[in-house]
Coordinates of C-alpha atoms in Angstrom, one line a residue:
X1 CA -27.3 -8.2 52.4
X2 CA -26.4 -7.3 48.9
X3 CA -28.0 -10.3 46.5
X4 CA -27.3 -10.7 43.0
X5 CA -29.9 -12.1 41.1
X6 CA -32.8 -11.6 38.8
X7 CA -35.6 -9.4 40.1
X8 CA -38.3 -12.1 39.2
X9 CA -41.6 -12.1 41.4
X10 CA -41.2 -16.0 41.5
X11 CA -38.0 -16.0 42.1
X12 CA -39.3 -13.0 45.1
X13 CA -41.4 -15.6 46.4
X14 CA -39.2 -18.7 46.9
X15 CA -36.9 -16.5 48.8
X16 CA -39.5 -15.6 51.2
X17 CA -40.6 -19.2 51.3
X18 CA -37.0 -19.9 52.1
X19 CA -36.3 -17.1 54.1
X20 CA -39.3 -18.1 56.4
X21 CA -38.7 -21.4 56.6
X22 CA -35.1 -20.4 58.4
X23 CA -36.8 -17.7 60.8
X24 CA -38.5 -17.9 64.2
X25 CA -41.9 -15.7 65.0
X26 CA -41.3 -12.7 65.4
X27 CA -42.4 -10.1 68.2
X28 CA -46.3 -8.5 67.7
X29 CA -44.7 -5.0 67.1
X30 CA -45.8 -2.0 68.1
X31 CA -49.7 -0.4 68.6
X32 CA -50.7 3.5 68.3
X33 CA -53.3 5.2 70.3
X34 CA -55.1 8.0 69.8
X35 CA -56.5 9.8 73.0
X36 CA -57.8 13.5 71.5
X37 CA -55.6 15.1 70.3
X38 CA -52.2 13.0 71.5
X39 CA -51.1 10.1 70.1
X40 CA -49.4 7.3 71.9
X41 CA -46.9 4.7 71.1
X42 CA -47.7 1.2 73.0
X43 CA -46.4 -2.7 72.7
X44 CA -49.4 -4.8 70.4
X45 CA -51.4 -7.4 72.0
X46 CA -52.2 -8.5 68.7
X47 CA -52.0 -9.2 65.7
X48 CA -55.2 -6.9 65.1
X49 CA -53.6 -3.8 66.6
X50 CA -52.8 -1.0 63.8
X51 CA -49.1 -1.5 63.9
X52 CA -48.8 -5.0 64.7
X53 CA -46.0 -7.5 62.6
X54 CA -47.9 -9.4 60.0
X55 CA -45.2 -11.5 59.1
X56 CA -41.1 -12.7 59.8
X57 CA -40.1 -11.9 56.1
X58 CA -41.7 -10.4 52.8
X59 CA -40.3 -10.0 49.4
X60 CA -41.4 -6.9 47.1
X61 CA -39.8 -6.2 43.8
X62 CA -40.8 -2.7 43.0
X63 CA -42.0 -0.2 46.1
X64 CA -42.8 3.3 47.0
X65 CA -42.6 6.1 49.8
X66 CA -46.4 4.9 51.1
X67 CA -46.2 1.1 50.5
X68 CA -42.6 1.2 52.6
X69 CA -43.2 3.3 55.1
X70 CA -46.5 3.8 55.7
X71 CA -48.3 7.2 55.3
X72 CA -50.2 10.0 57.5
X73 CA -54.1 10.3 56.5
X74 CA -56.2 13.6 57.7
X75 CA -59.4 13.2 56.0
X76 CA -61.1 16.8 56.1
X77 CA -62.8 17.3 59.7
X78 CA -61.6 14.0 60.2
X79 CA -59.6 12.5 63.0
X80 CA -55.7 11.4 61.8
X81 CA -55.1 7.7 60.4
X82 CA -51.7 6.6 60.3
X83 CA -51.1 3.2 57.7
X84 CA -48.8 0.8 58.4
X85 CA -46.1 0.2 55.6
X86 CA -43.3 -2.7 54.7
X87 CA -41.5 -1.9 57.5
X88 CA -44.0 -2.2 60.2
X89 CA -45.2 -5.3 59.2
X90 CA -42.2 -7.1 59.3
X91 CA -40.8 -5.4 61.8
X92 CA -38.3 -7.7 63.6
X93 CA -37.5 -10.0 60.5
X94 CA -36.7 -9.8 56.8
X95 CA -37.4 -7.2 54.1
X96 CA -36.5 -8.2 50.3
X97 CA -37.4 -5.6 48.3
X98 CA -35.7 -5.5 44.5
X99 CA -32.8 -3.0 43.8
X100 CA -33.9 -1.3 40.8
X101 CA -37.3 0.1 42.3
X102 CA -34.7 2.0 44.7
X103 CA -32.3 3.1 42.8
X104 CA -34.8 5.1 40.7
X105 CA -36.3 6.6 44.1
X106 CA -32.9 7.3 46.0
X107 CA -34.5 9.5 48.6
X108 CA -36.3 5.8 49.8
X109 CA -33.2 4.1 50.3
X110 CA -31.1 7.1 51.5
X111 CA -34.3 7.2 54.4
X112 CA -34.3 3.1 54.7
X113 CA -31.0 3.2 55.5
X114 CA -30.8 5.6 58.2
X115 CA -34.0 3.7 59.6
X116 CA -32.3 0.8 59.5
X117 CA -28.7 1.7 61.4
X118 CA -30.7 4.0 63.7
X119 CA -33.2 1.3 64.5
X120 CA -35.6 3.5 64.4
X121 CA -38.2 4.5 62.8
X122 CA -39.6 8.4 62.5
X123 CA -42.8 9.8 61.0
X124 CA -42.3 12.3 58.0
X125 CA -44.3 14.2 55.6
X126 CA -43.9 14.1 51.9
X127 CA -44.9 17.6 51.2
X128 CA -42.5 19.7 53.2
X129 CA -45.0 22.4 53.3
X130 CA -47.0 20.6 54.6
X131 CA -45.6 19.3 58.3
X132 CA -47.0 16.9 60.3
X133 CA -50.4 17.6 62.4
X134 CA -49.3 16.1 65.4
X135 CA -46.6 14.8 67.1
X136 CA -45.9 11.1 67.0
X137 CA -43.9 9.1 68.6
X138 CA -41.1 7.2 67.2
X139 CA -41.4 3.5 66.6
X140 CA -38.1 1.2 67.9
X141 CA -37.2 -0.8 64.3
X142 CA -35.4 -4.3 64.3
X143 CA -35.1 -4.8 60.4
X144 CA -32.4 -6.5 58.5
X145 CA -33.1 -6.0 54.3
X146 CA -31.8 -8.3 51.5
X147 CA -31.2 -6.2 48.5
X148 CA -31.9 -8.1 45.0
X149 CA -30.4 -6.6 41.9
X150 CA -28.7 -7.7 38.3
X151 CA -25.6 -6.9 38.3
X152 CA -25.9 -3.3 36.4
X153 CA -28.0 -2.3 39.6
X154 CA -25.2 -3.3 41.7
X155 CA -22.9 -1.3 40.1
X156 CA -25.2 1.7 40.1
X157 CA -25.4 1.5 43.7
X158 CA -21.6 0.7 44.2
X159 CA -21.4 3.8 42.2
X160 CA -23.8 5.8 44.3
X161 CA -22.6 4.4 47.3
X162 CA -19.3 2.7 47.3
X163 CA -19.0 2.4 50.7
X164 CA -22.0 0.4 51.6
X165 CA -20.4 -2.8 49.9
X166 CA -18.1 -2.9 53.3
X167 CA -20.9 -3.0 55.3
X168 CA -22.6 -5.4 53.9
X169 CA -23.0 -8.9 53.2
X170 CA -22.7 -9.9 49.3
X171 CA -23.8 -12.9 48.2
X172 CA -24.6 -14.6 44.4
X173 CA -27.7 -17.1 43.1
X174 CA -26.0 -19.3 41.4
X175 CA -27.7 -19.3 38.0
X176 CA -26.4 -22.4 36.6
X177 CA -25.6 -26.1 38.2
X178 CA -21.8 -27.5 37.6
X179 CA -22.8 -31.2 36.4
X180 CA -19.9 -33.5 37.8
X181 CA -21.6 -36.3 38.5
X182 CA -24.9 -38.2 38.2
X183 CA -26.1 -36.7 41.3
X184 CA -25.6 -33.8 40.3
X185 CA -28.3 -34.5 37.6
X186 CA -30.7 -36.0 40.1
X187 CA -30.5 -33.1 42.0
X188 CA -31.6 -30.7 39.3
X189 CA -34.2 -33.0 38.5
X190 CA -35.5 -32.6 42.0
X191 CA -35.6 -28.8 41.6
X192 CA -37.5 -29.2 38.5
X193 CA -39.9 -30.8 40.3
X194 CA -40.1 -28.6 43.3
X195 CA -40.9 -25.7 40.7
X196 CA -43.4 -27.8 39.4
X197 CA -45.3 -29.0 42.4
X198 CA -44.6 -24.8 43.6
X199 CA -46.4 -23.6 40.8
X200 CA -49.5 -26.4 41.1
X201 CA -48.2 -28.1 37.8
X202 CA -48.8 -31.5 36.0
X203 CA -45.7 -34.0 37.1
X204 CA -42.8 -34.5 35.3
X205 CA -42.5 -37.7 33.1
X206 CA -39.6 -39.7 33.0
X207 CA -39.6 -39.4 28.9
X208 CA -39.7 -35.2 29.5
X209 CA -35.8 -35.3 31.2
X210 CA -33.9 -36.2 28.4
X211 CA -35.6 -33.3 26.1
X212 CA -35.3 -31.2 29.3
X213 CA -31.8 -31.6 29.9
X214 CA -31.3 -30.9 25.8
X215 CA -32.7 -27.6 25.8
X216 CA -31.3 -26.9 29.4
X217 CA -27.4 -27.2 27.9
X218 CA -28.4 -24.8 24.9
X219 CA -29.8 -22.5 27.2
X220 CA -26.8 -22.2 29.5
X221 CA -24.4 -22.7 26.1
X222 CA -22.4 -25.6 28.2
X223 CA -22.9 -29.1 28.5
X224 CA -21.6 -29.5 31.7
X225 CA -24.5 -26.5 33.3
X226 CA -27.7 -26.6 33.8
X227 CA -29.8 -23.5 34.6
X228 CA -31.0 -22.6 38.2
X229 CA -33.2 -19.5 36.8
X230 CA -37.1 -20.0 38.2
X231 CA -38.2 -18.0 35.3
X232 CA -36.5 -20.4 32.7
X233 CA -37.9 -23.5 34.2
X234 CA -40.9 -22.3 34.9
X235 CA -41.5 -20.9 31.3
X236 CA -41.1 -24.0 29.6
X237 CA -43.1 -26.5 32.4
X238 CA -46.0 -23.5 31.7
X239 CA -45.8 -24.1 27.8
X240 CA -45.5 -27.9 27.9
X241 CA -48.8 -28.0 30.1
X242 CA -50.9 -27.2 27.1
X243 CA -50.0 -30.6 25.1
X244 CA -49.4 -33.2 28.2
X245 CA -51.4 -36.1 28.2
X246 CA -53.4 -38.4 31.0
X247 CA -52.2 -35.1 33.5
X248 CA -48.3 -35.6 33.2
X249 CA -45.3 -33.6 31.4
X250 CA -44.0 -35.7 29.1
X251 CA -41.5 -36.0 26.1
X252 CA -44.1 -35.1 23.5
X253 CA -45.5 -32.1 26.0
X254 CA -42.0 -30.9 25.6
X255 CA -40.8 -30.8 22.0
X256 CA -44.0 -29.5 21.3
X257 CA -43.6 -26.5 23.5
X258 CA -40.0 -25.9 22.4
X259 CA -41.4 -26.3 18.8
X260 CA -44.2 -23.5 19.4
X261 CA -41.4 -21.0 21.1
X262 CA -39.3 -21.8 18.2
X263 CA -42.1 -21.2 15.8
X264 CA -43.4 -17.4 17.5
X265 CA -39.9 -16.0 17.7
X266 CA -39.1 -16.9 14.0
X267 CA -40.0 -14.2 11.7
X268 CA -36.9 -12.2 12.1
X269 CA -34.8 -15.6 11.7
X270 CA -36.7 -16.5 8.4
X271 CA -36.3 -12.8 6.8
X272 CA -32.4 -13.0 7.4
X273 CA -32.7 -16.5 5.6
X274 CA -34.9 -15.1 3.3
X275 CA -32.1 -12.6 1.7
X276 CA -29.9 -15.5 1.4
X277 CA -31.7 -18.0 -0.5
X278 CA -32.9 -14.9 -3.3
X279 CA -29.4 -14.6 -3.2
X280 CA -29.1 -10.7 -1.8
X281 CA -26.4 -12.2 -0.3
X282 CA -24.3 -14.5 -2.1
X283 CA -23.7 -17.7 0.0
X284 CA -21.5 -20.2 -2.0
X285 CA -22.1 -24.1 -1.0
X286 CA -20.8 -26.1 -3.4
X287 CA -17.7 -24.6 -5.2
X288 CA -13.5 -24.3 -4.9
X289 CA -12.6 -20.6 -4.5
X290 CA -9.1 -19.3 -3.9
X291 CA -9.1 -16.5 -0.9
X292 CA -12.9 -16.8 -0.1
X293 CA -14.3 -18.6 3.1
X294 CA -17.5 -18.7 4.7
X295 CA -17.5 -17.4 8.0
X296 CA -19.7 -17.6 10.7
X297 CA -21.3 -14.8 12.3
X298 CA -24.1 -14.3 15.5
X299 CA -26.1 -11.5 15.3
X300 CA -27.8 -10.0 18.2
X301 CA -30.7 -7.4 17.7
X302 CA -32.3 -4.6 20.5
X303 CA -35.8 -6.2 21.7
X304 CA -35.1 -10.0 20.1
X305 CA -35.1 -12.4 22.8
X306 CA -32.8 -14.6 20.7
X307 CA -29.0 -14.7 18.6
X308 CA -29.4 -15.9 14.3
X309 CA -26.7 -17.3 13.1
X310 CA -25.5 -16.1 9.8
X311 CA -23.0 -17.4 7.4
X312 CA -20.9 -14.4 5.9
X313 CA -18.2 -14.3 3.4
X314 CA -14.9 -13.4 4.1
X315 CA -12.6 -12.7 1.1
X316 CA -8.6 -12.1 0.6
X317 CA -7.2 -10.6 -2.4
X318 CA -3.2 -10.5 -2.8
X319 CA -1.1 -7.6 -4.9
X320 CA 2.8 -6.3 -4.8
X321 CA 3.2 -4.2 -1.7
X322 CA 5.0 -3.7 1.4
X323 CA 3.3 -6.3 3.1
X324 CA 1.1 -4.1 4.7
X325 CA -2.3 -6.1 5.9
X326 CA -5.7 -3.9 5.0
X327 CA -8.6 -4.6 7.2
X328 CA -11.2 -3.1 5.4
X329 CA -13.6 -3.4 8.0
X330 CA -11.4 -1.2 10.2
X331 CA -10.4 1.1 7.4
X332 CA -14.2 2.1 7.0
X333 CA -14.8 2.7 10.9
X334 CA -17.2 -0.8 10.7
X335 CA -14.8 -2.6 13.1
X336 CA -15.2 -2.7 17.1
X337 CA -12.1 -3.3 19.1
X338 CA -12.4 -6.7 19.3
X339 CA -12.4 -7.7 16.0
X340 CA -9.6 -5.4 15.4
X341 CA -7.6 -6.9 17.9
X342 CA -8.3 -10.3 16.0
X343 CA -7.1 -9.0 12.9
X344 CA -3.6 -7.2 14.3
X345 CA -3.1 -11.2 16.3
X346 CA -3.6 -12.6 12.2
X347 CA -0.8 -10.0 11.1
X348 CA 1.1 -11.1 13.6
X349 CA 1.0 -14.6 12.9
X350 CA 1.6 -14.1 9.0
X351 CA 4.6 -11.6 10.0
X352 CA 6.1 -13.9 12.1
X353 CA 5.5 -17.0 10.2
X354 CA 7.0 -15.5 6.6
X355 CA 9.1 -12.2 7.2
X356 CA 11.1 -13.5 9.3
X357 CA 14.9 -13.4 6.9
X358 CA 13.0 -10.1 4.2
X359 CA 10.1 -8.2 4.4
X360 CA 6.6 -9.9 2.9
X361 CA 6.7 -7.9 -0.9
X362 CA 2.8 -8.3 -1.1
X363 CA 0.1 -6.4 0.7
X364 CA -3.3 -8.0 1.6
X365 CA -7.0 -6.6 1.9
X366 CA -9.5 -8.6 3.8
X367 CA -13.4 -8.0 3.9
X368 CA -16.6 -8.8 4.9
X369 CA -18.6 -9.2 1.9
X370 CA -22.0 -7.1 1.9
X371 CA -21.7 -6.1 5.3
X372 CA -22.9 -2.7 6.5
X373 CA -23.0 -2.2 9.8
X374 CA -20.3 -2.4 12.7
X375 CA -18.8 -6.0 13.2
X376 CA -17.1 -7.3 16.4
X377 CA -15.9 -10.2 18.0
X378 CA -12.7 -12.4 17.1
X379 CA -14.9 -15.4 16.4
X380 CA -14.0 -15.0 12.7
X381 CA -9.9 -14.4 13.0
X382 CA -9.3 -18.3 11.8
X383 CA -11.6 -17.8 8.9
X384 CA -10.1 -14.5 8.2
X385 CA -6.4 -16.4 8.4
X386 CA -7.3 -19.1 6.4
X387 CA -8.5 -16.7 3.2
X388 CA -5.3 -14.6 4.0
X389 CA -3.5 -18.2 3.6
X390 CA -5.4 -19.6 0.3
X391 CA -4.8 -16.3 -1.5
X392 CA -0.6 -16.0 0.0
X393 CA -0.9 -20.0 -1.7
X394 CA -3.2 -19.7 -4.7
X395 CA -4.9 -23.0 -3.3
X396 CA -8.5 -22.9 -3.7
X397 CA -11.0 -23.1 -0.4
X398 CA -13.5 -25.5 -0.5
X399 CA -17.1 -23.5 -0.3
X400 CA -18.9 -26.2 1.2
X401 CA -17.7 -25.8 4.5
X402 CA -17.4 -23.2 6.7
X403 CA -15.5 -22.3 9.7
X404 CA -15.5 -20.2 13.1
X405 CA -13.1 -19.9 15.6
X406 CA -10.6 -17.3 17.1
X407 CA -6.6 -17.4 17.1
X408 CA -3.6 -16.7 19.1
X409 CA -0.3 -15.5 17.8
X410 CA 0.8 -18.9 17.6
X411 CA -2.0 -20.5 15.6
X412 CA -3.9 -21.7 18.1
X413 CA -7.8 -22.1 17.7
X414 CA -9.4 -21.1 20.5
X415 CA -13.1 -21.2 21.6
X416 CA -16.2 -18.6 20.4
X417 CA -19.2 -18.4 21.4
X418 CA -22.6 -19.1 19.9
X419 CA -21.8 -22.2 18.2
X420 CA -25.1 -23.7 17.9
X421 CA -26.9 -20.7 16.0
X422 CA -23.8 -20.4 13.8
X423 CA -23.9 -24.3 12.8
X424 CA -27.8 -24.4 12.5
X425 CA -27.7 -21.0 10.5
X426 CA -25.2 -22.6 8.0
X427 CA -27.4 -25.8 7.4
X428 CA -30.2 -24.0 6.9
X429 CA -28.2 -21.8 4.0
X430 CA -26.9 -26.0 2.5
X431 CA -30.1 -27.2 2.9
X432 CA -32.0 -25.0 1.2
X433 CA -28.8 -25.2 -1.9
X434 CA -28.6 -28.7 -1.6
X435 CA -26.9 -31.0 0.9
X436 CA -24.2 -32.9 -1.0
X437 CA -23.1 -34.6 1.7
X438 CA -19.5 -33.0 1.9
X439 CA -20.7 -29.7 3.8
X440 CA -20.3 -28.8 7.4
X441 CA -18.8 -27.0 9.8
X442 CA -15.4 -26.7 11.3
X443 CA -15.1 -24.7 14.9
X444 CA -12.4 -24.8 17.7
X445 CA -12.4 -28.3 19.8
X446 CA -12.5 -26.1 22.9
X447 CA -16.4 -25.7 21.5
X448 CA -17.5 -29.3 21.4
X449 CA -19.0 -29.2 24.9
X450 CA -21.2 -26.5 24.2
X451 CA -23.0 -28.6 21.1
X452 CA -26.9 -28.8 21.7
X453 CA -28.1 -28.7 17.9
X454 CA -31.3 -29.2 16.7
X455 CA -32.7 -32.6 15.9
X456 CA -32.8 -31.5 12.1
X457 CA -29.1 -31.0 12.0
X458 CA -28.6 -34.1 14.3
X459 CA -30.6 -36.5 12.1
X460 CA -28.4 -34.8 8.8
X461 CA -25.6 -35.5 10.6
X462 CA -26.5 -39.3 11.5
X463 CA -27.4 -39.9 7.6
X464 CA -24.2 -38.2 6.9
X465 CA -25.0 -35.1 4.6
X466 CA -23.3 -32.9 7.0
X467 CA -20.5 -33.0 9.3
X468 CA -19.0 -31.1 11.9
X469 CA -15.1 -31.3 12.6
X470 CA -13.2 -30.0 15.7
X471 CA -9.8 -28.5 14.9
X472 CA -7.1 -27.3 17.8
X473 CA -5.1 -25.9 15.9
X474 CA -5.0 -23.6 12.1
X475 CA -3.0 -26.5 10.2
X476 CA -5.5 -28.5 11.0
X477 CA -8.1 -25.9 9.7
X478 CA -6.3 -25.6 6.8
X479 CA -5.5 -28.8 5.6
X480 CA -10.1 -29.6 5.7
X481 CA -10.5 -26.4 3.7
X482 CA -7.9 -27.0 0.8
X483 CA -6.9 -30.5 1.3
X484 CA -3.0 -29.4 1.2
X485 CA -1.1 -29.8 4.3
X486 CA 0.3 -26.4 5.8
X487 CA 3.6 -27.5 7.0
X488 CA 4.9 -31.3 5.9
X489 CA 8.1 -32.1 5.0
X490 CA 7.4 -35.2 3.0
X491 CA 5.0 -33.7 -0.2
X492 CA 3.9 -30.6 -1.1
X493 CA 2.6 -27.7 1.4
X494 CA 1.3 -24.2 1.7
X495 CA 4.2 -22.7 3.6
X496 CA 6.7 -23.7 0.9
X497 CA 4.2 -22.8 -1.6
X498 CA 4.1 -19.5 -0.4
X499 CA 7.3 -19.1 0.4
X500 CA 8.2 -20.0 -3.4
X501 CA 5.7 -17.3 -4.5
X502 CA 7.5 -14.8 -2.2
X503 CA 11.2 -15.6 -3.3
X504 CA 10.0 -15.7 -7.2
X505 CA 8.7 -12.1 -6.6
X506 CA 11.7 -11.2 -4.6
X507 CA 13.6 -12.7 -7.4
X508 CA 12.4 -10.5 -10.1
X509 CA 12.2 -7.4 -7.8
X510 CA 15.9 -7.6 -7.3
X511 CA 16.5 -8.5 -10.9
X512 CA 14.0 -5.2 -11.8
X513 CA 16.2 -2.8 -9.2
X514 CA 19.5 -4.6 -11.1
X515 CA 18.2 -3.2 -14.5
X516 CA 17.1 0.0 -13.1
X517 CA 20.3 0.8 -11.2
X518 CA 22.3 -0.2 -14.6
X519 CA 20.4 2.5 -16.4
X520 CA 20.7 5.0 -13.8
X521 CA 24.7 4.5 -14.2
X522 CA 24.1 5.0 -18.2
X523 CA 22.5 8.1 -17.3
X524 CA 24.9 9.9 -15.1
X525 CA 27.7 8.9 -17.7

């Protein structure tokens, strides 16, 4: 069987509880004798015997050739000892062993396999100079072997060996719970106590579920999941035991570990804030700016166990052209394919939306301000649109709010992910400027189910000095940014605002081409 899931030694051990639990005894295996200089092959009477089965299943996550399959001893003038490996003692039942420790040794699992479709299990040496001092007799082996691996490991070894997958049985742990009803919840609860009472833990309070269940939904990034991974759980019971009271988990036990984590993985967090509020990189909070947004960026570094969101500044700047759209991101080889797609899907839209009788006679350059290394992702195509938008309209952005969200070719706002560091890395950038109560956030309404903010942007929130709003759609986004609707027929609008500013250049460019072609005549006369 072919499992995906993570190689965790907990994790190891609940499978073999579970595995176990689902198994009857097994046979007592096998027994060798030695008689001189011969070497016998018997049934065991016991479990004492050299080669008897010690147990129906055992999980390993990392092996080798002498803890697998045993070894051959000859001490000097000493008589031959043979050691039993993984194989002999669960001979008749269930070896889990983890993936990756394989796949780095493949001559083990190129030899475990043959010993397993054989059914049989042969002595060898490891030095092939070296060959075996005596005969011994073949041992009859009844194994079946679960196989856990991420799913990297299982592509390595569909690589290495695509044909096994047929084979085989391929089965998931599932590491996240669909919530679609209360029991649903109770259920989870109930696993969060069998992890706890597993691991010999304090119980769980009735005042620790709510805070659980809060930082359960950030961790999975879904409101409607909640995580199945042992390690997880068992991480943040571990870290809570060190502030319960009267021998209990409770509420307090767990904002104070999530506090503490918080706390230890902050340093990088606080250093990217830091160049903000010196202002090595210019944030603006608080004014009106025509073709300048704040965007919203998460940025994942190598060995960081968590994403910082960062606010970034996106700016637009409009001159006579062709209408050709600059991205000077991609221009500069600092764009990954994603984020190019994302800008050609804005093109598209302002093509479509404003050549559609003449050509657009201006071009437009978009950046990233003070950004130096390779940027990817669509999560910032609305932003981008919306500055491309202000500057076609000359209608000023309002600074103190910010927006994420990708687009279609139709306008569309559709869903990004890491919303919660990108909201709580803008407050922090507000707060530390001043929260004038008219700041916040706008993302894609898609996103709202993946809210789990922090209780300092929740209580701003509830004394309303900053606000999040959910948009579906870029009109929508638009018309929170620079208060002007983009398309209404009844008052004034950015599409016929830009379309003015289009036929007054149009206008004059034909007028220009009049005078030139006039002189030209003059000329040839």
């Amino acid at each position: 069987m072919l499992l995906k899931a993570p190689e965790s030694e907990l994790l190891f051990s609940l499978l073999e509880q579970a595995v176990k639990s689902n198994l009857s005894s097994s046979e007592l295996g096998y027994s060798y004798f030695f008689n001189e200089n011969k070497i016998t092959l018997n049934k065991a009477k016991s479990k004492q015997d050299n080669f008897a089965v010690q147990d129906s299943c055992l999980a390993v996550s990392a092996v080798n050739s002498e803890k697998l399959f045993g070894c051959v001893r000859q001490p000097e003038n000493g008589q031959i000892k043979l050691q039993a490996g993984l194989v002999h003692q669960v001979n008749g039942g269930i070896l889990i062993l983890g993936l990756r420790s394989l796949l780095n040794q493949q001559e083990l699992w190129t030899k475990l396999k043959q010993m397993v479709i054989k059914q049989q299990f042969e002595w060898f040496t490891s030095d092939e100079s070296h060959p075996l001092p005596l005969s011994i007799p073949k041992m009859p082996l009844d194994l079946r072997v679960i196989l856990v691996g991420d799913r990297l490991s299982l592509a390595e070894l569909q690589d290495f060996e695509p044909e096994f997958y047929t084979n085989s049985i391929y089965t998931e742990f599932e590491n996240e719970l669909p919530i679609k009803s209360t029991e649903d919840i109770e259920q989870w609860v109930d696993y969060l106590k069998f992890i706890a009472d597993r691991q010999q833990l304090p119980n769980i309070d009735n005042s620790a579920l709510g805070k659980l269940y809060k930082e359960a939904t950030r961790y999975t990034g879904d409101q409607y999941y909640l995580p199945l991974s042992v390690d997880w759980v068992n991480s943040i019971l571990v870290n809570a035991t060190h502030f319960g009271q009267n021998n209990a988990i409770d509420g307090f036990a767990i904002t104070q570990a999530i506090k503490q984590k918080s706390w230890h993985e902050a340093y990088l967090q606080e250093r990217l804030h830091d160049e903000i509020f010196t202002n090595q990189i210019m944030i603006n909070t608080k004014d009106q700016v025509v073709g300048q947004v704040n965007g919203l960026s998460v940025i994942e570094y190598p060995g960081y166990p968590k994403a910082v969101g960062e606010p970034t500044r996106l700016s637009c700047l409009i001159h006579f052209g062709d209408g050709e759209f600059i991205d000077i991101e991609r221009k500069t080889d600092l764009a990954g394919s994603i984020h190019s797609k994302g800008m050609m899907i804005m093109q598209a839209f302002i093509m479509s939306e404003f050549a559609i009788n003449h050509q657009i006679p201006f071009s437009t350059s978009l950046v990233f301000e003070q950004s130096y290394n390779e940027i990817d992702g669509d999560s910032a195509s609305l932003a981008g649109l919306c500055a491309i938008i202000s500057a076609l309209s000359e209608q000023a952005i309002d600074q103190q709010l910010a927006i994420t969200g990708s687009v279609d070719q139709f306008g569309h706002v559709q869903s990004i992910g890491g919303v919660n560091e990108k909201i709580e890395g803008f407050f922090a950038v507000c707060k530390h400027q001043g929260l004038t109560g008219q700041q916040g956030v706008i993302i894609p309404a898609s996103n709202q189910r993946h809210l789990s903010l922090n209780d300092e942007v929740i209580e701003a929130i509830e004394k309303e000095q900053f606000s999040i709003w959910t948009v579906d759609h870029i009109a929508d986004a638009l018309y929170l940014l620079t208060g002007v609707p983009y398309k209404d027929n009844s008052s004034i609008n950015l599409y016929k605002l830009i379309h003015a500013r289009m036929q007054s250049v149009l206008i004059q460019d034909k007028k220009h081409d009049s005078w030139l072609s006039k002189w030209q005549k003059y000329c040839k006369k």
